[in-house]
């Protein structure tokens, strides 16, 4: 809740006029408690999870030949009801794990200094904070993911996520409730170390959700804008991790590839990629580009 009652009070306090974005933010948030603004994060996660995978769902059901040639595991087909079951299971986990976690984390959000007031962050501030969040989450998530492939953790927790050996966009957050909480910790560390505005906090989790959906989409499009991001793993990189499953020792990073290259966990992927170039029939089920 903002400490100003009118736009004029806000302008006097800031010593300048409000930008258009700040005016919209004032009108929207002025009378809303900070707790309610914090809970928006859960709403946004559910909303973007429900909408972003739709193009991939339609491509899967449509069977268009031109699009299907970009599908990584092209022989694996999903029905509408299989995908709907995935969505239903994820939403169930969302309500029993993600939403309660968001609610109980509110005191921590206030303590670390996530602010809701004016002014809003600049474009550069947004960019650098989100970049820092991605780098921190990617590095810590790499090690947490490797831990989840230890025998006990895999069998008790991570195995659920690997039920999709050929992942789809909807399966990005499909996981055991404990994994949702465990992997949520690396995502939360960035805002803890570099706290910003609540809108930055929302945007960070939205972008991380969209990235996970794209990475699990099962499609590798050469025109994707993510191809221009340095060290970005993408769908083909992560799809191989799912294809191998429990025994994989490759491609643990969630977003970028540098950790796998530094710690040598890219070699299995590189090997099969090279074999795929040498002999296009090396694998009949898995397609490497």
Short mmCIF file of the C-alpha atoms (twelve columns), coordinates in Angstrom:
data_MODEL
# 
_entry.id   MODEL 
# 
loop_
_atom_site.group_PDB 
_atom_site.id 
_atom_site.type_symbol 
_atom_site.label_atom_id 
_atom_site.label_alt_id 
_atom_site.label_comp_id 
_atom_site.label_asym_id 
_atom_site.label_seq_id 
_atom_site.Cartn_x 
_atom_site.Cartn_y 
_atom_site.Cartn_z 
_atom_site.pdbx_PDB_model_num 
ATOM 1   C CA . UNK A 1   0.000  0.000   0.000   1 
ATOM 2   C CA . UNK A 2   1.431  3.360   -1.031  1 
ATOM 3   C CA . UNK A 3   1.851  6.112   1.579   1 
ATOM 4   C CA . UNK A 4   0.279  8.692   -0.759  1 
ATOM 5   C CA . UNK A 5   -3.421 9.474   -1.118  1 
ATOM 6   C CA . UNK A 6   -3.249 11.432  -4.355  1 
ATOM 7   C CA . UNK A 7   -1.052 11.665  -7.435  1 
ATOM 8   C CA . UNK A 8   -0.088 15.178  -6.366  1 
ATOM 9   C CA . UNK A 9   1.238  13.866  -3.028  1 
ATOM 10  C CA . UNK A 10  3.302  11.267  -4.847  1 
ATOM 11  C CA . UNK A 11  4.735  13.873  -7.218  1 
ATOM 12  C CA . UNK A 12  5.670  16.161  -4.331  1 
ATOM 13  C CA . UNK A 13  7.328  13.280  -2.453  1 
ATOM 14  C CA . UNK A 14  9.357  12.249  -5.511  1 
ATOM 15  C CA . UNK A 15  10.128 15.824  -6.500  1 
ATOM 16  C CA . UNK A 16  9.081  15.200  -10.113 1 
ATOM 17  C CA . UNK A 17  6.166  14.174  -12.263 1 
ATOM 18  C CA . UNK A 18  5.223  10.526  -12.528 1 
ATOM 19  C CA . UNK A 19  5.875  8.515   -15.660 1 
ATOM 20  C CA . UNK A 20  2.949  6.830   -17.384 1 
ATOM 21  C CA . UNK A 21  3.941  3.484   -15.889 1 
ATOM 22  C CA . UNK A 22  4.181  5.021   -12.397 1 
ATOM 23  C CA . UNK A 23  0.782  6.660   -12.795 1 
ATOM 24  C CA . UNK A 24  -0.767 3.321   -13.741 1 
ATOM 25  C CA . UNK A 25  1.015  1.651   -10.842 1 
ATOM 26  C CA . UNK A 26  -0.227 4.317   -8.411  1 
ATOM 27  C CA . UNK A 27  -3.826 3.921   -9.534  1 
ATOM 28  C CA . UNK A 28  -3.625 0.144   -9.324  1 
ATOM 29  C CA . UNK A 29  -1.669 -0.373  -6.110  1 
ATOM 30  C CA . UNK A 30  -2.343 2.680   -3.947  1 
ATOM 31  C CA . UNK A 31  -5.053 1.025   -1.841  1 
ATOM 32  C CA . UNK A 32  -3.919 -2.591  -2.072  1 
ATOM 33  C CA . UNK A 33  -2.104 -4.160  0.905   1 
ATOM 34  C CA . UNK A 34  1.446  -5.357  0.211   1 
ATOM 35  C CA . UNK A 35  0.393  -8.910  1.043   1 
ATOM 36  C CA . UNK A 36  -2.182 -8.861  -1.752  1 
ATOM 37  C CA . UNK A 37  0.405  -7.522  -4.203  1 
ATOM 38  C CA . UNK A 38  2.771  -10.293 -3.162  1 
ATOM 39  C CA . UNK A 39  0.084  -12.916 -3.786  1 
ATOM 40  C CA . UNK A 40  -0.266 -11.657 -7.361  1 
ATOM 41  C CA . UNK A 41  2.819  -13.748 -8.099  1 
ATOM 42  C CA . UNK A 42  0.838  -16.965 -7.685  1 
ATOM 43  C CA . UNK A 43  -1.872 -15.668 -9.987  1 
ATOM 44  C CA . UNK A 44  0.645  -14.700 -12.672 1 
ATOM 45  C CA . UNK A 45  2.412  -18.074 -12.486 1 
ATOM 46  C CA . UNK A 46  -0.871 -19.942 -12.968 1 
ATOM 47  C CA . UNK A 47  -2.026 -17.574 -15.715 1 
ATOM 48  C CA . UNK A 48  1.157  -17.784 -17.793 1 
ATOM 49  C CA . UNK A 49  1.431  -21.538 -17.256 1 
ATOM 50  C CA . UNK A 50  -2.109 -21.899 -18.592 1 
ATOM 51  C CA . UNK A 51  -1.547 -19.706 -21.655 1 
ATOM 52  C CA . UNK A 52  2.088  -20.040 -22.781 1 
ATOM 53  C CA . UNK A 53  2.028  -23.790 -23.662 1 
ATOM 54  C CA . UNK A 54  -1.070 -23.440 -25.894 1 
ATOM 55  C CA . UNK A 55  0.893  -22.933 -29.164 1 
ATOM 56  C CA . UNK A 56  2.929  -26.083 -28.465 1 
ATOM 57  C CA . UNK A 57  -0.264 -27.975 -27.597 1 
ATOM 58  C CA . UNK A 58  -1.833 -26.922 -30.899 1 
ATOM 59  C CA . UNK A 59  1.306  -27.923 -32.814 1 
ATOM 60  C CA . UNK A 60  1.260  -31.325 -31.134 1 
ATOM 61  C CA . UNK A 61  -2.383 -31.915 -31.981 1 
ATOM 62  C CA . UNK A 62  -2.252 -30.354 -35.447 1 
ATOM 63  C CA . UNK A 63  0.457  -32.599 -36.840 1 
ATOM 64  C CA . UNK A 64  1.622  -29.997 -39.344 1 
ATOM 65  C CA . UNK A 65  4.525  -31.498 -41.324 1 
ATOM 66  C CA . UNK A 66  6.464  -28.230 -41.599 1 
ATOM 67  C CA . UNK A 67  6.319  -27.708 -37.840 1 
ATOM 68  C CA . UNK A 68  6.747  -31.360 -36.957 1 
ATOM 69  C CA . UNK A 69  10.175 -31.457 -38.604 1 
ATOM 70  C CA . UNK A 70  11.353 -29.207 -35.770 1 
ATOM 71  C CA . UNK A 71  10.076 -31.609 -33.108 1 
ATOM 72  C CA . UNK A 72  13.036 -33.208 -31.352 1 
ATOM 73  C CA . UNK A 73  11.481 -36.587 -30.566 1 
ATOM 74  C CA . UNK A 74  9.202  -36.623 -33.572 1 
ATOM 75  C CA . UNK A 75  7.984  -40.204 -33.145 1 
ATOM 76  C CA . UNK A 76  6.433  -39.455 -29.738 1 
ATOM 77  C CA . UNK A 77  2.830  -38.247 -29.985 1 
ATOM 78  C CA . UNK A 78  0.628  -36.918 -27.182 1 
ATOM 79  C CA . UNK A 79  -3.159 -36.907 -27.167 1 
ATOM 80  C CA . UNK A 80  -5.236 -34.023 -25.872 1 
ATOM 81  C CA . UNK A 81  -6.281 -36.008 -22.807 1 
ATOM 82  C CA . UNK A 82  -2.690 -36.939 -21.964 1 
ATOM 83  C CA . UNK A 83  -1.756 -33.269 -22.041 1 
ATOM 84  C CA . UNK A 84  -4.861 -32.263 -20.100 1 
ATOM 85  C CA . UNK A 85  -3.961 -34.783 -17.381 1 
ATOM 86  C CA . UNK A 86  -0.511 -33.198 -17.166 1 
ATOM 87  C CA . UNK A 87  -2.092 -29.750 -16.815 1 
ATOM 88  C CA . UNK A 88  -4.510 -30.981 -14.150 1 
ATOM 89  C CA . UNK A 89  -1.711 -32.617 -12.136 1 
ATOM 90  C CA . UNK A 90  0.427  -29.477 -12.304 1 
ATOM 91  C CA . UNK A 91  -2.445 -27.249 -11.159 1 
ATOM 92  C CA . UNK A 92  -3.085 -29.625 -8.257  1 
ATOM 93  C CA . UNK A 93  0.573  -29.385 -7.207  1 
ATOM 94  C CA . UNK A 94  0.384  -25.631 -7.680  1 
ATOM 95  C CA . UNK A 95  -2.382 -25.335 -5.102  1 
ATOM 96  C CA . UNK A 96  -0.853 -27.710 -2.553  1 
ATOM 97  C CA . UNK A 97  2.764  -26.504 -2.820  1 
ATOM 98  C CA . UNK A 98  3.342  -23.277 -4.761  1 
ATOM 99  C CA . UNK A 99  0.504  -21.171 -3.381  1 
ATOM 100 C CA . UNK A 100 1.123  -22.037 0.297   1 
ATOM 101 C CA . UNK A 101 4.841  -21.413 -0.233  1 
ATOM 102 C CA . UNK A 102 4.081  -17.996 -1.699  1 
ATOM 103 C CA . UNK A 103 1.855  -17.122 1.242   1 
ATOM 104 C CA . UNK A 104 4.250  -18.164 4.007   1 
ATOM 105 C CA . UNK A 105 7.183  -16.440 2.264   1 
ATOM 106 C CA . UNK A 106 5.558  -13.012 2.604   1 
ATOM 107 C CA . UNK A 107 7.353  -12.057 5.866   1 
ATOM 108 C CA . UNK A 108 10.658 -12.931 4.194   1 
ATOM 109 C CA . UNK A 109 9.769  -10.767 1.203   1 
ATOM 110 C CA . UNK A 110 9.173  -7.826  3.529   1 
ATOM 111 C CA . UNK A 111 12.322 -8.556  5.519   1 
ATOM 112 C CA . UNK A 112 14.684 -8.647  2.524   1 
ATOM 113 C CA . UNK A 113 13.289 -5.371  1.208   1 
ATOM 114 C CA . UNK A 114 11.172 -6.143  -1.837  1 
ATOM 115 C CA . UNK A 115 9.423  -2.791  -2.201  1 
ATOM 116 C CA . UNK A 116 6.019  -1.940  -3.628  1 
ATOM 117 C CA . UNK A 117 6.143  1.841   -3.682  1 
ATOM 118 C CA . UNK A 118 7.373  4.510   -6.064  1 
ATOM 119 C CA . UNK A 119 9.526  5.001   -7.993  1 
ATOM 120 C CA . UNK A 120 9.386  2.097   -10.441 1 
ATOM 121 C CA . UNK A 121 12.675 0.555   -11.604 1 
ATOM 122 C CA . UNK A 122 14.200 1.828   -14.831 1 
ATOM 123 C CA . UNK A 123 14.593 -0.425  -17.850 1 
ATOM 124 C CA . UNK A 124 18.309 -0.917  -17.163 1 
ATOM 125 C CA . UNK A 125 17.679 -1.718  -13.511 1 
ATOM 126 C CA . UNK A 126 15.135 -4.333  -14.567 1 
ATOM 127 C CA . UNK A 127 17.520 -5.818  -17.122 1 
ATOM 128 C CA . UNK A 128 20.506 -6.161  -14.814 1 
ATOM 129 C CA . UNK A 129 18.527 -7.481  -11.867 1 
ATOM 130 C CA . UNK A 130 16.752 -10.108 -13.982 1 
ATOM 131 C CA . UNK A 131 20.092 -11.119 -15.531 1 
ATOM 132 C CA . UNK A 132 21.629 -11.519 -12.063 1 
ATOM 133 C CA . UNK A 133 18.635 -13.598 -10.956 1 
ATOM 134 C CA . UNK A 134 19.007 -15.893 -13.970 1 
ATOM 135 C CA . UNK A 135 22.743 -16.401 -13.402 1 
ATOM 136 C CA . UNK A 136 22.350 -17.104 -9.676  1 
ATOM 137 C CA . UNK A 137 19.416 -19.465 -10.181 1 
ATOM 138 C CA . UNK A 138 21.165 -21.272 -13.020 1 
ATOM 139 C CA . UNK A 139 24.348 -21.909 -11.017 1 
ATOM 140 C CA . UNK A 140 22.622 -23.020 -7.820  1 
ATOM 141 C CA . UNK A 141 19.944 -24.923 -9.752  1 
ATOM 142 C CA . UNK A 142 22.660 -26.861 -11.578 1 
ATOM 143 C CA . UNK A 143 23.960 -28.324 -8.316  1 
ATOM 144 C CA . UNK A 144 20.509 -28.936 -6.865  1 
ATOM 145 C CA . UNK A 145 19.542 -30.743 -10.073 1 
ATOM 146 C CA . UNK A 146 22.644 -32.927 -9.881  1 
ATOM 147 C CA . UNK A 147 21.740 -33.746 -6.283  1 
ATOM 148 C CA . UNK A 148 18.261 -34.791 -7.416  1 
ATOM 149 C CA . UNK A 149 19.895 -37.398 -9.660  1 
ATOM 150 C CA . UNK A 150 21.456 -39.192 -6.702  1 
ATOM 151 C CA . UNK A 151 19.715 -42.542 -6.420  1 
ATOM 152 C CA . UNK A 152 17.591 -41.845 -3.334  1 
ATOM 153 C CA . UNK A 153 16.524 -38.352 -4.422  1 
ATOM 154 C CA . UNK A 154 15.749 -39.517 -7.940  1 
ATOM 155 C CA . UNK A 155 13.647 -42.495 -6.875  1 
ATOM 156 C CA . UNK A 156 11.748 -40.605 -4.165  1 
ATOM 157 C CA . UNK A 157 11.368 -37.175 -5.782  1 
ATOM 158 C CA . UNK A 158 12.858 -36.369 -9.194  1 
ATOM 159 C CA . UNK A 159 11.545 -39.474 -10.931 1 
ATOM 160 C CA . UNK A 160 8.126  -37.831 -11.222 1 
ATOM 161 C CA . UNK A 161 9.482  -35.063 -13.442 1 
ATOM 162 C CA . UNK A 162 11.245 -37.618 -15.635 1 
ATOM 163 C CA . UNK A 163 8.019  -39.480 -16.375 1 
ATOM 164 C CA . UNK A 164 8.120  -37.318 -19.491 1 
ATOM 165 C CA . UNK A 165 11.126 -38.732 -21.331 1 
ATOM 166 C CA . UNK A 166 9.886  -36.667 -24.269 1 
ATOM 167 C CA . UNK A 167 8.915  -33.423 -22.508 1 
ATOM 168 C CA . UNK A 168 6.123  -31.078 -23.540 1 
ATOM 169 C CA . UNK A 169 5.595  -27.446 -22.591 1 
ATOM 170 C CA . UNK A 170 2.939  -28.362 -20.042 1 
ATOM 171 C CA . UNK A 171 5.357  -30.718 -18.286 1 
ATOM 172 C CA . UNK A 172 7.828  -27.953 -17.366 1 
ATOM 173 C CA . UNK A 173 6.553  -27.690 -13.749 1 
ATOM 174 C CA . UNK A 174 5.281  -31.289 -13.639 1 
ATOM 175 C CA . UNK A 175 7.102  -32.605 -10.573 1 
ATOM 176 C CA . UNK A 176 6.820  -33.954 -7.053  1 
ATOM 177 C CA . UNK A 177 5.641  -31.251 -4.647  1 
ATOM 178 C CA . UNK A 178 8.938  -31.538 -2.756  1 
ATOM 179 C CA . UNK A 179 10.902 -30.829 -5.936  1 
ATOM 180 C CA . UNK A 180 8.835  -27.712 -6.556  1 
ATOM 181 C CA . UNK A 181 9.870  -26.423 -3.141  1 
ATOM 182 C CA . UNK A 182 13.519 -27.542 -3.435  1 
ATOM 183 C CA . UNK A 183 14.032 -25.980 -6.869  1 
ATOM 184 C CA . UNK A 184 12.185 -22.874 -5.725  1 
ATOM 185 C CA . UNK A 185 15.054 -22.073 -3.352  1 
ATOM 186 C CA . UNK A 186 17.632 -21.229 -6.079  1 
ATOM 187 C CA . UNK A 187 15.003 -19.086 -7.820  1 
ATOM 188 C CA . UNK A 188 14.418 -17.171 -4.582  1 
ATOM 189 C CA . UNK A 189 18.102 -16.561 -3.742  1 
ATOM 190 C CA . UNK A 190 18.534 -13.890 -6.437  1 
ATOM 191 C CA . UNK A 191 15.829 -11.587 -5.055  1 
ATOM 192 C CA . UNK A 192 17.207 -12.203 -1.549  1 
ATOM 193 C CA . UNK A 193 20.715 -11.091 -2.538  1 
ATOM 194 C CA . UNK A 194 19.627 -8.314  -4.901  1 
ATOM 195 C CA . UNK A 195 16.169 -7.160  -3.762  1 
ATOM 196 C CA . UNK A 196 14.207 -4.899  -6.047  1 
ATOM 197 C CA . UNK A 197 10.667 -3.797  -6.773  1 
ATOM 198 C CA . UNK A 198 7.719  -6.189  -6.548  1 
ATOM 199 C CA . UNK A 199 7.182  -5.740  -10.311 1 
ATOM 200 C CA . UNK A 200 10.746 -6.992  -10.901 1 
ATOM 201 C CA . UNK A 201 9.968  -9.929  -8.636  1 
ATOM 202 C CA . UNK A 202 6.836  -10.746 -10.659 1 
ATOM 203 C CA . UNK A 203 8.662  -10.406 -13.973 1 
ATOM 204 C CA . UNK A 204 11.493 -12.666 -12.819 1 
ATOM 205 C CA . UNK A 205 9.189  -15.576 -12.003 1 
ATOM 206 C CA . UNK A 206 7.119  -15.039 -15.153 1 
ATOM 207 C CA . UNK A 207 10.227 -15.120 -17.367 1 
ATOM 208 C CA . UNK A 208 11.599 -18.154 -15.549 1 
ATOM 209 C CA . UNK A 209 8.274  -19.912 -16.090 1 
ATOM 210 C CA . UNK A 210 8.242  -19.031 -19.797 1 
ATOM 211 C CA . UNK A 211 11.848 -20.187 -20.188 1 
ATOM 212 C CA . UNK A 212 11.046 -23.529 -18.579 1 
ATOM 213 C CA . UNK A 213 8.047  -24.017 -20.863 1 
ATOM 214 C CA . UNK A 214 10.153 -23.256 -23.952 1 
ATOM 215 C CA . UNK A 215 12.952 -25.551 -22.778 1 
ATOM 216 C CA . UNK A 216 10.502 -28.420 -22.206 1 
ATOM 217 C CA . UNK A 217 8.490  -27.734 -25.361 1 
ATOM 218 C CA . UNK A 218 10.028 -30.568 -27.373 1 
ATOM 219 C CA . UNK A 219 10.510 -28.249 -30.362 1 
ATOM 220 C CA . UNK A 220 13.780 -26.711 -31.542 1 
ATOM 221 C CA . UNK A 221 13.013 -23.836 -33.903 1 
ATOM 222 C CA . UNK A 222 15.986 -22.281 -35.714 1 
ATOM 223 C CA . UNK A 223 14.256 -18.880 -35.744 1 
ATOM 224 C CA . UNK A 224 13.667 -18.741 -31.978 1 
ATOM 225 C CA . UNK A 225 14.862 -15.456 -30.453 1 
ATOM 226 C CA . UNK A 226 16.516 -17.451 -27.662 1 
ATOM 227 C CA . UNK A 227 19.106 -18.610 -30.224 1 
ATOM 228 C CA . UNK A 228 20.696 -15.169 -29.850 1 
ATOM 229 C CA . UNK A 229 21.190 -15.480 -26.068 1 
ATOM 230 C CA . UNK A 230 24.827 -16.396 -25.264 1 
ATOM 231 C CA . UNK A 231 25.272 -19.808 -23.610 1 
ATOM 232 C CA . UNK A 232 21.536 -20.486 -23.704 1 
ATOM 233 C CA . UNK A 233 20.736 -24.203 -23.597 1 
ATOM 234 C CA . UNK A 234 17.290 -24.337 -25.138 1 
ATOM 235 C CA . UNK A 235 14.933 -27.186 -25.909 1 
ATOM 236 C CA . UNK A 236 17.373 -29.547 -27.668 1 
ATOM 237 C CA . UNK A 237 19.895 -29.285 -24.833 1 
ATOM 238 C CA . UNK A 238 17.396 -30.083 -22.087 1 
ATOM 239 C CA . UNK A 239 15.400 -32.586 -24.130 1 
ATOM 240 C CA . UNK A 240 18.447 -34.865 -24.241 1 
ATOM 241 C CA . UNK A 241 18.566 -34.846 -20.439 1 
ATOM 242 C CA . UNK A 242 14.982 -36.131 -20.323 1 
ATOM 243 C CA . UNK A 243 15.569 -38.638 -23.103 1 
ATOM 244 C CA . UNK A 244 18.370 -40.380 -21.183 1 
ATOM 245 C CA . UNK A 245 16.539 -40.161 -17.867 1 
ATOM 246 C CA . UNK A 246 17.796 -41.488 -14.538 1 
ATOM 247 C CA . UNK A 247 21.239 -42.562 -15.736 1 
ATOM 248 C CA . UNK A 248 22.058 -39.286 -17.444 1 
ATOM 249 C CA . UNK A 249 25.225 -37.476 -16.472 1 
ATOM 250 C CA . UNK A 250 24.628 -34.630 -18.901 1 
ATOM 251 C CA . UNK A 251 22.868 -31.295 -19.228 1 
ATOM 252 C CA . UNK A 252 21.881 -30.463 -15.664 1 
ATOM 253 C CA . UNK A 253 21.768 -26.689 -16.098 1 
ATOM 254 C CA . UNK A 254 18.334 -25.160 -16.266 1 
ATOM 255 C CA . UNK A 255 18.987 -22.155 -18.513 1 
ATOM 256 C CA . UNK A 256 22.597 -21.690 -19.656 1 
ATOM 257 C CA . UNK A 257 25.230 -24.250 -20.649 1 
ATOM 258 C CA . UNK A 258 28.361 -22.883 -18.994 1 
ATOM 259 C CA . UNK A 259 28.102 -25.000 -15.819 1 
ATOM 260 C CA . UNK A 260 27.832 -28.204 -17.819 1 
ATOM 261 C CA . UNK A 261 30.894 -27.219 -19.862 1 
ATOM 262 C CA . UNK A 262 32.920 -26.128 -16.820 1 
ATOM 263 C CA . UNK A 263 32.154 -29.294 -14.828 1 
ATOM 264 C CA . UNK A 264 32.246 -31.682 -17.781 1 
ATOM 265 C CA . UNK A 265 28.617 -32.775 -17.728 1 
ATOM 266 C CA . UNK A 266 28.078 -31.939 -21.396 1 
ATOM 267 C CA . UNK A 267 30.151 -34.814 -22.817 1 
ATOM 268 C CA . UNK A 268 27.352 -37.344 -23.309 1 
ATOM 269 C CA . UNK A 269 25.297 -34.776 -25.175 1 
ATOM 270 C CA . UNK A 270 28.267 -33.714 -27.296 1 
ATOM 271 C CA . UNK A 271 29.042 -37.346 -28.138 1 
ATOM 272 C CA . UNK A 272 25.560 -38.222 -29.371 1 
ATOM 273 C CA . UNK A 273 25.339 -34.897 -31.182 1 
ATOM 274 C CA . UNK A 274 28.541 -35.705 -33.059 1 
ATOM 275 C CA . UNK A 275 27.346 -39.233 -33.839 1 
ATOM 276 C CA . UNK A 276 24.123 -37.765 -35.156 1 
ATOM 277 C CA . UNK A 277 26.103 -35.613 -37.580 1 
ATOM 278 C CA . UNK A 278 28.153 -38.575 -38.748 1 
ATOM 279 C CA . UNK A 279 25.197 -40.895 -39.226 1 
ATOM 280 C CA . UNK A 280 21.664 -39.568 -39.462 1 
ATOM 281 C CA . UNK A 281 20.306 -43.041 -38.639 1 
ATOM 282 C CA . UNK A 282 22.370 -43.312 -35.432 1 
ATOM 283 C CA . UNK A 283 19.181 -42.909 -33.437 1 
ATOM 284 C CA . UNK A 284 15.739 -43.683 -34.751 1 
ATOM 285 C CA . UNK A 285 13.776 -42.135 -31.908 1 
ATOM 286 C CA . UNK A 286 15.953 -39.195 -30.953 1 
ATOM 287 C CA . UNK A 287 16.830 -36.477 -33.430 1 
ATOM 288 C CA . UNK A 288 19.910 -34.337 -32.958 1 
ATOM 289 C CA . UNK A 289 20.524 -31.233 -35.040 1 
# 
